[in-house]
Tab-separated table of C-alpha atoms and ligand atoms in Angstrom:
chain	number	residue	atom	x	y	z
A	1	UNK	CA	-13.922	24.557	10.076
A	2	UNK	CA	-17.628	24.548	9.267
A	3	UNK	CA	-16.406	23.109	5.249
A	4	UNK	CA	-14.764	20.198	6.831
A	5	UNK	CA	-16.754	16.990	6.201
A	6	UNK	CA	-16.750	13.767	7.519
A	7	UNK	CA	-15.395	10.336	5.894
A	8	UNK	CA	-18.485	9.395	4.458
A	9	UNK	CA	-17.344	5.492	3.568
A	10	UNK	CA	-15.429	5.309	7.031
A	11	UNK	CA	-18.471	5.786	9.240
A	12	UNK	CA	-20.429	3.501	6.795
A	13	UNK	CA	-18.083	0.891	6.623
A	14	UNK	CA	-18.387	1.020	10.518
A	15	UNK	CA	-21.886	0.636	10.912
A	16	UNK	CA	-21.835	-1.936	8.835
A	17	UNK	CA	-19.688	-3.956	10.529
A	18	UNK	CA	-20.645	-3.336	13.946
A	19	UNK	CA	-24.158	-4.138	12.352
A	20	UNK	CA	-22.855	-7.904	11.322
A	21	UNK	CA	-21.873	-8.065	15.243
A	22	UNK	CA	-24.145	-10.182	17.109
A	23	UNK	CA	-26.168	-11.942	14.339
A	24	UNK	CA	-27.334	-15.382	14.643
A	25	UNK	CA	-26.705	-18.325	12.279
A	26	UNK	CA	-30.480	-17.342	11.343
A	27	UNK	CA	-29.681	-13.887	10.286
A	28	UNK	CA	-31.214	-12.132	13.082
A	29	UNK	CA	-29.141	-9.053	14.899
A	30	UNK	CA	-29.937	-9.131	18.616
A	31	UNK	CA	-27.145	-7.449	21.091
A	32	UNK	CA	-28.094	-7.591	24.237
A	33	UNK	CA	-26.299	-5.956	27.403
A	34	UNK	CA	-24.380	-7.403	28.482
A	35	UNK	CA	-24.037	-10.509	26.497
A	36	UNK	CA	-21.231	-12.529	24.318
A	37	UNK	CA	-22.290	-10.050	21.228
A	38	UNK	CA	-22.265	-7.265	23.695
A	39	UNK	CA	-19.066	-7.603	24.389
A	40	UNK	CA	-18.393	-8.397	20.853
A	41	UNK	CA	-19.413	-5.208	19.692
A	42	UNK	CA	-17.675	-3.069	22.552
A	43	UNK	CA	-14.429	-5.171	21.741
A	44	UNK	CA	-15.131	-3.478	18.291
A	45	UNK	CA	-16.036	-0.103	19.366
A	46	UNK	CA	-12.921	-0.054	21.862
A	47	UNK	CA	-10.455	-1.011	19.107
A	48	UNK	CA	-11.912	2.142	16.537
A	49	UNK	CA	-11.328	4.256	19.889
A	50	UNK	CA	-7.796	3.584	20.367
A	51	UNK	CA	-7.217	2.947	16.885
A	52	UNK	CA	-8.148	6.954	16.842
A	53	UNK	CA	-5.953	7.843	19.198
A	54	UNK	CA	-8.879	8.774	22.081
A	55	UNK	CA	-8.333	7.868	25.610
A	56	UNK	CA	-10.726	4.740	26.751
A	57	UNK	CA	-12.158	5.059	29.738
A	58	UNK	CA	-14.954	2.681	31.542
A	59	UNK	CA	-16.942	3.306	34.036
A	60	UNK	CA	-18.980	0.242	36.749
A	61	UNK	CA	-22.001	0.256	34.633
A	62	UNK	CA	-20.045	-0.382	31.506
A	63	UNK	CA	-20.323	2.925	29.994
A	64	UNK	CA	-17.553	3.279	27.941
A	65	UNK	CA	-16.008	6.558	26.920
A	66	UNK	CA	-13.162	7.592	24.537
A	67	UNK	CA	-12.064	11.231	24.835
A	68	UNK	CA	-10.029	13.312	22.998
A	69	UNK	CA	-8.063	15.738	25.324
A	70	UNK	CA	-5.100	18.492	24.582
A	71	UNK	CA	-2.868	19.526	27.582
A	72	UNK	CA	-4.559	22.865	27.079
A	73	UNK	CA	-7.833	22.244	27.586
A	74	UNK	CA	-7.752	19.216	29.750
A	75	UNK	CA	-9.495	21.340	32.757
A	76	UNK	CA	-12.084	21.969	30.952
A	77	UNK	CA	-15.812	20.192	31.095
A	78	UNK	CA	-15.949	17.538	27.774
A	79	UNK	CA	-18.428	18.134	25.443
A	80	UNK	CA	-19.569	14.789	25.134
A	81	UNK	CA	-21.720	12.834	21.973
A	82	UNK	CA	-23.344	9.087	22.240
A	83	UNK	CA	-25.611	6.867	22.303
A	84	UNK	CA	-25.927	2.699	22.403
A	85	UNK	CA	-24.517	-0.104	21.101
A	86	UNK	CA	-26.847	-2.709	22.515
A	87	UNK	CA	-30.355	-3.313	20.531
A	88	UNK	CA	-33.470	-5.230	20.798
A	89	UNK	CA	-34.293	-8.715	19.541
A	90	UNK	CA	-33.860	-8.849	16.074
A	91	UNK	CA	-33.020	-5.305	15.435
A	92	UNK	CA	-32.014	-3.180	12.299
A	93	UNK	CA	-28.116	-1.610	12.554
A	94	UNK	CA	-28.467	1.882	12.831
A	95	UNK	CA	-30.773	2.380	16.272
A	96	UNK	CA	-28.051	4.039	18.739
A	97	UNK	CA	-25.010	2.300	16.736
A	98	UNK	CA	-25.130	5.451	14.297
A	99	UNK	CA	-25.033	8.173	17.047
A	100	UNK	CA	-21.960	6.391	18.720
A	101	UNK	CA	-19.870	5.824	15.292
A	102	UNK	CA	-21.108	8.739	13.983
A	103	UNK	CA	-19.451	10.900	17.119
A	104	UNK	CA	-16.485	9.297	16.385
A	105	UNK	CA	-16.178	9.470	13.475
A	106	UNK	CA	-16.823	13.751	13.805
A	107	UNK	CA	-13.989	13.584	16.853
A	108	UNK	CA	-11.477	11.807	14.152
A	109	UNK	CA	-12.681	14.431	11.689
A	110	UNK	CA	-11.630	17.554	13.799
A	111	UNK	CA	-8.651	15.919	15.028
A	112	UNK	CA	-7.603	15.162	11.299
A	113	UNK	CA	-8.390	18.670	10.466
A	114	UNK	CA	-6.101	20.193	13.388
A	115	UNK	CA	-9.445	22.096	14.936
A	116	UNK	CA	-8.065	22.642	18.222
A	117	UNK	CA	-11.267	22.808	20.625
A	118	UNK	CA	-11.513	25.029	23.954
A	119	UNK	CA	-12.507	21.676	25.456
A	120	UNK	CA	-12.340	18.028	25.399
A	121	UNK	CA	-14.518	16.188	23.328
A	122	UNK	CA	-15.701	12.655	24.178
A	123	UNK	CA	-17.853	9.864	22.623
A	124	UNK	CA	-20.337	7.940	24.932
A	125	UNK	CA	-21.261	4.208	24.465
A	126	UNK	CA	-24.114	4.021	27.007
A	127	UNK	CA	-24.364	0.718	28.573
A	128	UNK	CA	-28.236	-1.420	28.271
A	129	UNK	CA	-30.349	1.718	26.884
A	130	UNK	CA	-32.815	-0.858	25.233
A	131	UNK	CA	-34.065	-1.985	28.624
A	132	UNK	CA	-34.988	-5.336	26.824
A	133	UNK	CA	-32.853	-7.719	28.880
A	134	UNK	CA	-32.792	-4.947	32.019
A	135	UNK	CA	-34.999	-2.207	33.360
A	136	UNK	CA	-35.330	0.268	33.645
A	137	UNK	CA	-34.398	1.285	29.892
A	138	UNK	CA	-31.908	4.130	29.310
A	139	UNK	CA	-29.746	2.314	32.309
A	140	UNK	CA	-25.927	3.558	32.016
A	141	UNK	CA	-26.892	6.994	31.419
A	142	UNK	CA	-29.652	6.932	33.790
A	143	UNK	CA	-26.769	5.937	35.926
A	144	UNK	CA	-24.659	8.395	35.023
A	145	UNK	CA	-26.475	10.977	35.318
A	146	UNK	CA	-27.036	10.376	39.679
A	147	UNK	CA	-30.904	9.350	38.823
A	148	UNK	CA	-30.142	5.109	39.664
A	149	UNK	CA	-27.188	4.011	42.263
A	150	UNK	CA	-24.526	2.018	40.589
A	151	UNK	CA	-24.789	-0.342	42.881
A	152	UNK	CA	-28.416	-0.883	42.636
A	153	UNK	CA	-28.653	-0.544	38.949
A	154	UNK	CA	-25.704	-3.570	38.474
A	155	UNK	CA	-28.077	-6.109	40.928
A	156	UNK	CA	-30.711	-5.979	38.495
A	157	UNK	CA	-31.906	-9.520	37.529
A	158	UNK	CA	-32.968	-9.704	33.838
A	159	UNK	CA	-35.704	-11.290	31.904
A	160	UNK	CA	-33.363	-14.299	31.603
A	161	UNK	CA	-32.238	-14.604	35.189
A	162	UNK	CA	-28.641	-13.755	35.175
A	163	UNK	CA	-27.286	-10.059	37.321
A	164	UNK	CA	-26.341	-7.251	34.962
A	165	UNK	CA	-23.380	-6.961	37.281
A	166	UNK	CA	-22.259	-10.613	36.957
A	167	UNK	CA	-22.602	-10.306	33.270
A	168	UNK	CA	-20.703	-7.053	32.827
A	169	UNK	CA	-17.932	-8.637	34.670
A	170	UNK	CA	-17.978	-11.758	33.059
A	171	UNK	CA	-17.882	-10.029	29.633
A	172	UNK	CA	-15.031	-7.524	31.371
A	173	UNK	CA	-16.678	-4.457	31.239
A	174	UNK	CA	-16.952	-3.818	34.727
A	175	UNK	CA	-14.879	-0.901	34.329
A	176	UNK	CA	-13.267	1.346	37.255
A	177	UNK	CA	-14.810	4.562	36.951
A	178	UNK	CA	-17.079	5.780	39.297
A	179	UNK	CA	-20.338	6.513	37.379
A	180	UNK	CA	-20.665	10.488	36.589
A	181	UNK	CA	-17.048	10.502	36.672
A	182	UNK	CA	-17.242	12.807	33.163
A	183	UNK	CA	-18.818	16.239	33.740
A	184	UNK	CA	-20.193	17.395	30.801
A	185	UNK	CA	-20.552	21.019	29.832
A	186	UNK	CA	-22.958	19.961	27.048
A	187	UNK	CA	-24.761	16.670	25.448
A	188	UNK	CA	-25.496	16.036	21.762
A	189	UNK	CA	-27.184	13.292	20.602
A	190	UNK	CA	-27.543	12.022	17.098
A	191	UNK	CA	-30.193	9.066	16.161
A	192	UNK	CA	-32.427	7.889	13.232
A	193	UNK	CA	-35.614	9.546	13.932
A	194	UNK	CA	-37.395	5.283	14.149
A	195	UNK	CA	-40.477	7.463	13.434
A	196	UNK	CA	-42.575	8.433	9.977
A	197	UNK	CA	-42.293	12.126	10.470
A	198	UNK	CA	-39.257	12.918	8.163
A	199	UNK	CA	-39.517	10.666	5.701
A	200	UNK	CA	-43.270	11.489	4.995
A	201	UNK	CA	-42.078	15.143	4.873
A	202	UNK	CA	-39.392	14.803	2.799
A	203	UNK	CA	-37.254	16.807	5.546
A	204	UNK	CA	-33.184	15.467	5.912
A	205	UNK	CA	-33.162	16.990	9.766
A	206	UNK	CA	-35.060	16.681	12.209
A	207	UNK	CA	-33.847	19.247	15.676
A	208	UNK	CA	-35.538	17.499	18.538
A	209	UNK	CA	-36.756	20.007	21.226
A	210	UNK	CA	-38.240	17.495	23.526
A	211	UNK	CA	-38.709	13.836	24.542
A	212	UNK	CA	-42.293	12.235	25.520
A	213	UNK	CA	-42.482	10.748	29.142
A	214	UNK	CA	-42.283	6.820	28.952
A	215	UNK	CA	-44.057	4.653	31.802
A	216	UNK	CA	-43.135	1.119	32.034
A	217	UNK	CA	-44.833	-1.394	34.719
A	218	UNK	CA	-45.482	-5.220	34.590
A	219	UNK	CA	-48.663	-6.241	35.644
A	220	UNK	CA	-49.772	-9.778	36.960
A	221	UNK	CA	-52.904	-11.368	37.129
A	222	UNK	CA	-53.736	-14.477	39.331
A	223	UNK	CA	-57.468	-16.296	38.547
A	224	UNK	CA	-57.677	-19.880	38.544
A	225	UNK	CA	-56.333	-22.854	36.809
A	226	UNK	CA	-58.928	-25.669	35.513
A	227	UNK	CA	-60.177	-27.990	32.787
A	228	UNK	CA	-60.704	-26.078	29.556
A	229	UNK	CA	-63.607	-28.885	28.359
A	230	UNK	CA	-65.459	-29.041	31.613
A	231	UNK	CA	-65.320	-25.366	33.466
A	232	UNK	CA	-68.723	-23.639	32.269
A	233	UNK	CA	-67.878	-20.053	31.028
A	234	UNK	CA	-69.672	-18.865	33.842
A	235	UNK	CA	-67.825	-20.752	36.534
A	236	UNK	CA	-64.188	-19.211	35.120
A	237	UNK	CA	-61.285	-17.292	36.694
A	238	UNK	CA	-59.436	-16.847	33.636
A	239	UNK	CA	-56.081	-14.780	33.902
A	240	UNK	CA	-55.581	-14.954	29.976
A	241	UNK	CA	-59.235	-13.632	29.194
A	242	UNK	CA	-58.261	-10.416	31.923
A	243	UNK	CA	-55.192	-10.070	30.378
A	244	UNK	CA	-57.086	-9.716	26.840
A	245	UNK	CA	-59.347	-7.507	28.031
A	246	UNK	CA	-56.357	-4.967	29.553
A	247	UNK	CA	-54.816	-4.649	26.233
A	248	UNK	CA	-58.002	-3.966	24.171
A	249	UNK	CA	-59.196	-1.041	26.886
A	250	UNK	CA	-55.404	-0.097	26.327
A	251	UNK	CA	-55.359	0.032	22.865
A	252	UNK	CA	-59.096	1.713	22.086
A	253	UNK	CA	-58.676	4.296	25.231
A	254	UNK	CA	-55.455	5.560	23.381
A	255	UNK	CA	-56.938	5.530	19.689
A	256	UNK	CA	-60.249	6.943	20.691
A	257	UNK	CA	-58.862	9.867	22.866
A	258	UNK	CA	-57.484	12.081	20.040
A	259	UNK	CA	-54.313	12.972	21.923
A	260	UNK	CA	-50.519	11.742	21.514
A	261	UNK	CA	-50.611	8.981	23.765
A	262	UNK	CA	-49.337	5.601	22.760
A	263	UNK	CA	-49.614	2.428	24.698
A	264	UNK	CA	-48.424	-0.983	23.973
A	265	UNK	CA	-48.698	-4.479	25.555
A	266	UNK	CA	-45.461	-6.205	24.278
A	267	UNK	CA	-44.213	-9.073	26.419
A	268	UNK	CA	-46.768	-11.412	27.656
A	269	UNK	CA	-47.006	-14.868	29.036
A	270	UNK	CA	-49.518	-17.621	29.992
A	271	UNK	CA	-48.929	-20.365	33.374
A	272	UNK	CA	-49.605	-22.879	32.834
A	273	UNK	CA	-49.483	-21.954	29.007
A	274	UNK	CA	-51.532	-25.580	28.085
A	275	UNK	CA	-54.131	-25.759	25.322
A	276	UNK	CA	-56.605	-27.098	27.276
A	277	UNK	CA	-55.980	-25.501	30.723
A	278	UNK	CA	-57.767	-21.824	31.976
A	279	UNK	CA	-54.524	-19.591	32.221
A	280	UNK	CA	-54.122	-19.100	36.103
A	281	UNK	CA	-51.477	-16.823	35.851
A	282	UNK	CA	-50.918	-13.683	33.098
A	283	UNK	CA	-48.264	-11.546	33.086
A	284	UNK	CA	-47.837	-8.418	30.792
A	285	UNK	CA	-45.385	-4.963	30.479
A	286	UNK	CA	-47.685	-1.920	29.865
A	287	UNK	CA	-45.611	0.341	27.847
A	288	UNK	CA	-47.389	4.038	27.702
A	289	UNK	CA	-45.781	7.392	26.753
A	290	UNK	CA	-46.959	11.016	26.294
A	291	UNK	CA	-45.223	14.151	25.903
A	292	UNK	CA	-47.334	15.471	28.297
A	293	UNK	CA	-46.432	14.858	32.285
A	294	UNK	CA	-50.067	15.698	33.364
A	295	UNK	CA	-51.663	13.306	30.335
A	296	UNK	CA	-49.329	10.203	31.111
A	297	UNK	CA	-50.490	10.448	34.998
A	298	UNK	CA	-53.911	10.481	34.308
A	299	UNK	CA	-53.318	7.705	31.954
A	300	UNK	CA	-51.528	5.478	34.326
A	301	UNK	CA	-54.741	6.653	36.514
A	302	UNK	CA	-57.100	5.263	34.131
A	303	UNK	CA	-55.082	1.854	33.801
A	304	UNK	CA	-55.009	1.162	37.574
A	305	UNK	CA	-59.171	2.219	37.523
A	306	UNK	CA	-59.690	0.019	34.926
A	307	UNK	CA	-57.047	-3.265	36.657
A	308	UNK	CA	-59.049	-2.139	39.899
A	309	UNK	CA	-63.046	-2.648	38.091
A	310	UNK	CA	-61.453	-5.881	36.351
A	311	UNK	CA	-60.425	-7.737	39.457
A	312	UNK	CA	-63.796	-7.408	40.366
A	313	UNK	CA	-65.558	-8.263	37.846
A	314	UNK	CA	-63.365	-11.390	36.516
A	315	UNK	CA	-62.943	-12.616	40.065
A	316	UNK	CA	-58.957	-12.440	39.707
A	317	UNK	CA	-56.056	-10.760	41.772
A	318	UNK	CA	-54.350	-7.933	39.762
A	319	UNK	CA	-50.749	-6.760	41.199
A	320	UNK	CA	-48.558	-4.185	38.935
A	321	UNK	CA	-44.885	-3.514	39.489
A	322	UNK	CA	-43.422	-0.475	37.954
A	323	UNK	CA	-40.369	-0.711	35.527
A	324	UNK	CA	-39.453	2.476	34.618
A	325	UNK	CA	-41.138	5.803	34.890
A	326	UNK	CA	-39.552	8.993	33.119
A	327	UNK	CA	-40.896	12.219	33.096
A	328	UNK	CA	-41.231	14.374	29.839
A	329	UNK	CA	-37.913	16.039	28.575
A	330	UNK	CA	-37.655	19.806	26.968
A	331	UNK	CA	-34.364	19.986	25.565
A	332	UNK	CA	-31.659	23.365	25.417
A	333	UNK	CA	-33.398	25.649	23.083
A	334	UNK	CA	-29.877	26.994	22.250
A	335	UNK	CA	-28.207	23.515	21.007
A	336	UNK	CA	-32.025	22.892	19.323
A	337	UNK	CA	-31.153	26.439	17.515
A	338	UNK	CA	-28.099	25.728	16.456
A	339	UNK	CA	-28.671	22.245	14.842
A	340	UNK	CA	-31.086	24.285	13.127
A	341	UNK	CA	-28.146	26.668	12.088
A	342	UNK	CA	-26.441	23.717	10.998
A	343	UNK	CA	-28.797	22.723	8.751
A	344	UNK	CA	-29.285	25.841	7.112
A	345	UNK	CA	-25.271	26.518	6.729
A	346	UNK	CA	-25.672	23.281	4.543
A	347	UNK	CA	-28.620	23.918	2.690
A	348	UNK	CA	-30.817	21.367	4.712
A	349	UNK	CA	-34.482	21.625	5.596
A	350	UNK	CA	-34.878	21.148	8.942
A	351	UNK	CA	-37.923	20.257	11.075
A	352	UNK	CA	-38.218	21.244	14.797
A	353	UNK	CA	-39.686	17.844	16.551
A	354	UNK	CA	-40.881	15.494	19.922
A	355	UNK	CA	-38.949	12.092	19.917
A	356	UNK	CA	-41.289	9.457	20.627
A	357	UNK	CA	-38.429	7.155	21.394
A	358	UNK	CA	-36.647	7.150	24.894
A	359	UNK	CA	-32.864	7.965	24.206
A	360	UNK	CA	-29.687	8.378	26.346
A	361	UNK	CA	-30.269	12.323	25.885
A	362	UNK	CA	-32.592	12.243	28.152
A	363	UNK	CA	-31.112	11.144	30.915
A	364	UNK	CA	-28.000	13.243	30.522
A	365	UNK	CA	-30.564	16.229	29.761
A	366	UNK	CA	-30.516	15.625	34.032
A	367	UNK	CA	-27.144	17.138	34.673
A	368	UNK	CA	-26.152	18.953	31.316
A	369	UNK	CA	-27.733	21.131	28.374
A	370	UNK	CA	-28.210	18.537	25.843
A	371	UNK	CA	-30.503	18.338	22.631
A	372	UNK	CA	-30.791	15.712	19.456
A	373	UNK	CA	-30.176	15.481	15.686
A	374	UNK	CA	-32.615	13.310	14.107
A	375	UNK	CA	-32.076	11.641	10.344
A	376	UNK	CA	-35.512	10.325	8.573
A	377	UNK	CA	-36.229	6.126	9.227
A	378	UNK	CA	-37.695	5.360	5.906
A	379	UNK	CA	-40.825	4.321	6.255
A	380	UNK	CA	-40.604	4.943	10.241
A	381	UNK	CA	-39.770	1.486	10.875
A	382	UNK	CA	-37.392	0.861	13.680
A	383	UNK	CA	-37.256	-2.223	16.353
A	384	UNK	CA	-37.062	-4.070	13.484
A	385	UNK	CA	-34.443	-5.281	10.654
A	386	UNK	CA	-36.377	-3.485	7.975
A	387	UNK	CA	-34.986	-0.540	9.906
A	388	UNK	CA	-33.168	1.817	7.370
A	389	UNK	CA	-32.267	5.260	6.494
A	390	UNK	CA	-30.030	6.289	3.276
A	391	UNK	CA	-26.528	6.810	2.878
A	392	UNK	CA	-27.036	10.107	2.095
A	393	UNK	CA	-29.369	11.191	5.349
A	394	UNK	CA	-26.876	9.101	7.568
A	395	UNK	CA	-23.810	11.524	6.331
A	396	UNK	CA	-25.881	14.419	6.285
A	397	UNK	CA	-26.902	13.933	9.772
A	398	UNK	CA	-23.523	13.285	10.887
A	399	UNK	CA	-22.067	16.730	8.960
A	400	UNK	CA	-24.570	18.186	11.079
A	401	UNK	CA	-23.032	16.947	14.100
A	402	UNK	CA	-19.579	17.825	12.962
A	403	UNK	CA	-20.895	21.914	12.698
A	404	UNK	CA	-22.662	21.537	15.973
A	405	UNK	CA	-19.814	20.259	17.607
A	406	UNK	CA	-17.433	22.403	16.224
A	407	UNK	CA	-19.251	25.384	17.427
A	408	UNK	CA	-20.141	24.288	21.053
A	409	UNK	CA	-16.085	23.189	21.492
A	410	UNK	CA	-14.683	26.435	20.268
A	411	UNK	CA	-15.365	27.973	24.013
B	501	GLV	C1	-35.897	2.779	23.370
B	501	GLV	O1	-35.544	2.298	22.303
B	501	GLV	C2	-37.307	3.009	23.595
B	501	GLV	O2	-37.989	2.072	24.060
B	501	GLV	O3	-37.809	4.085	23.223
B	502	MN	MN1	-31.740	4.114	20.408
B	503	MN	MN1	-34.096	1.362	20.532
């Protein structure tokens, strides 16, 4: 089995249609959950599923599954690949969309090749990992692995006001599965890296061995509205000036302190958001991550020290809501070893590594040994259309899935 290969032009022919799915008259990709291109996209996704001959199954968050399953091993736990099909505001086409077509497209390449596997196999879209139009990120697998109710997670009101729950439905992807309805004896997930790591290195591979703890929370800060010609600078309550002053301690605490830690500030808004009025209101997300559980509490610490000293001394009213808060992830050191394996059966350098991007993995790391394949992000640009990775890494990575796979289905 290990010399079968995927259809190289099939899986890129895929991802680039799915990647034309959801772009605006502008030229821009953005895919929402839960939106018209949302659904767009699934309606796509669904019809290469069936089109394959996998069963379709979705579940109340939207996740939707297509499994391939022979009366002989239909007890058995699924091994099951995925990712995401929705993305960010004007994103790139491979972040999450190549993990999800690429597991297909290594299901339709065993079933092609008559491997008969121990176990079912079965792809994973998961539904709103971005996080960008709900939080908490990572949602339908978050879900789906027992960490969120369903119910709770589909009354979440988005940045734009509508119910994930109304919108699923509306778009029909309410499905009827209960959540966690798939049990899976193992998850693998395969990404672009969105990182510089492997394309500085020159390295086609990357096995991920663990995921950095992400910490999302909103913070607001009341101060006073007034005249922006007549209010001395000493007579100020300026929300927009304390917001300012949040994101530079952010930014210089991470960049002096000679550890991993990343924060960024990257939604923000201004009331009454007039040229001439004092801001009264600010609101901003604080997005900070660190592979290290003990470092990203003491940096959420230092934050809420630092919001604490400011209301003080800028004579404002600081309150913080938390988004999403996920701990650190160490991944199955067998699955890590044999992606590794992989790699080497095909005569690829491989590079053990941390993801610095939150992925479906690690939720589903909750209830099932799971690990990643990474492929390099030229440049490391991701979040972004530039986002891009070669022909040639994109099939390798996906080979590498195909060997994985094969191995963990045989028993
Ligand atoms: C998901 O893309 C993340 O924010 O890491
Ligand atoms: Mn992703
Ligand atoms: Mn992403």
């Amino acid at each position: 089995m290990s010399k079968a290969s995927i259809n190289s032009q099939r899986l890129l022919d895929r991802l680039r249609a799915l990647g034309e799915i959801g772009r605006l008259a502008d030229g821009r990709l953005t895919r929402l959950a839960g939106s018209d291109a949302d659904k767009a996209g699934r309606d796509a996704f669904v019809s290469w599923l069936q089109g394959a001959g996998l069963e379709v199954a979705i579940d109340r968050i939207g996740n939707v599954f297509g499994i391939w399953k022979l009366p002989e091993n239909a007890g058995e736990r699924p091994l099951l690949l995925g990712s995401h099909i929705d993305t960010v505001i004007d994103a790139g086409i491979y972040d999450g969309c190549y993990g999800v077509l690429a597991a297909l497209e290594v299901i339709e390449t065993l079933k092609e090749a008559r491997y008969a596997p121990a176990r079912p196999i079965a792809v994973a879209a998961f539904t709103n990992e971005e996080g960008v139009r709900y939080a908490p990120d990572m949602m339908g697998s978050l879900v789906h692995a027992g960490g969120l109710g369903a119910d709770e997670a589909l009354a979440t009101v988005g940045t734009d006001g509508t119910i994930l729950g109304a919108e699923l439905a509306r778009i029909g992807y309410a499905g009827q599965e209960e959540p966690g309805f798939l049990k899976p004896h193992a998850y693998i997930e395969l990404h672009i890296e969105q990182g510089p790591v492997l394309d500085r290195e020159s390295v086609p591979i990357g096995a991920v061995e663990n995921l950095q703890g992400i910490s999302w929370q909103r913070v607001t800060i009341d101060g006073h509205a007034n005249h922006a010609g007549t209010t001395p600078m000493s007579m100020r309550r300026d929300a927009g000036y304390a917001a300012a002053r949040v994101i530079a301690f952010l930014r210089d605490r991470a960049r002096t302190s000679n550890t991993p830690t990343v924060a960024t500030v990257g939604c923000i808004s201004f009331e009454p958001n007039a040229i001439n009025v004092i801001p009264s209101r600010a609101t901003f997300t604080v997005d900070l991550r660190d592979p290290d559980e003990q470092r990203l509490l003491e940096e959420e610490d230092a934050l809420a020290d630092h919001l604490k000293e400011l209301a003080g001394a800028e004579d404002v009213t600081i309150s913080v809501e938390r988004l999403a808060r996920f701990q650190p992830v160490t991944f199955d050191r067998g699955i890590v070893e044999l992606i590794e394996k992989a790699a080497r059966g095909r005569g690829l350098a491989a590079k053990r590594m941390t993801s610095g991007a939150g992925h479906d993995a690690q939720m589903i790391a909750r209830i099932a040994p799971a690990a990643m394949i990474f492929v390099p992000s030229v440049d490391g640009i991701s979040h972004n259309p530039r986002e891009h990775t070669s022909g040639t890494d994109l099939v390798a990575g996906a080979n590498i899935l195909l060997d994985v796979v094969a191995q963990l289905a045989a028993n």
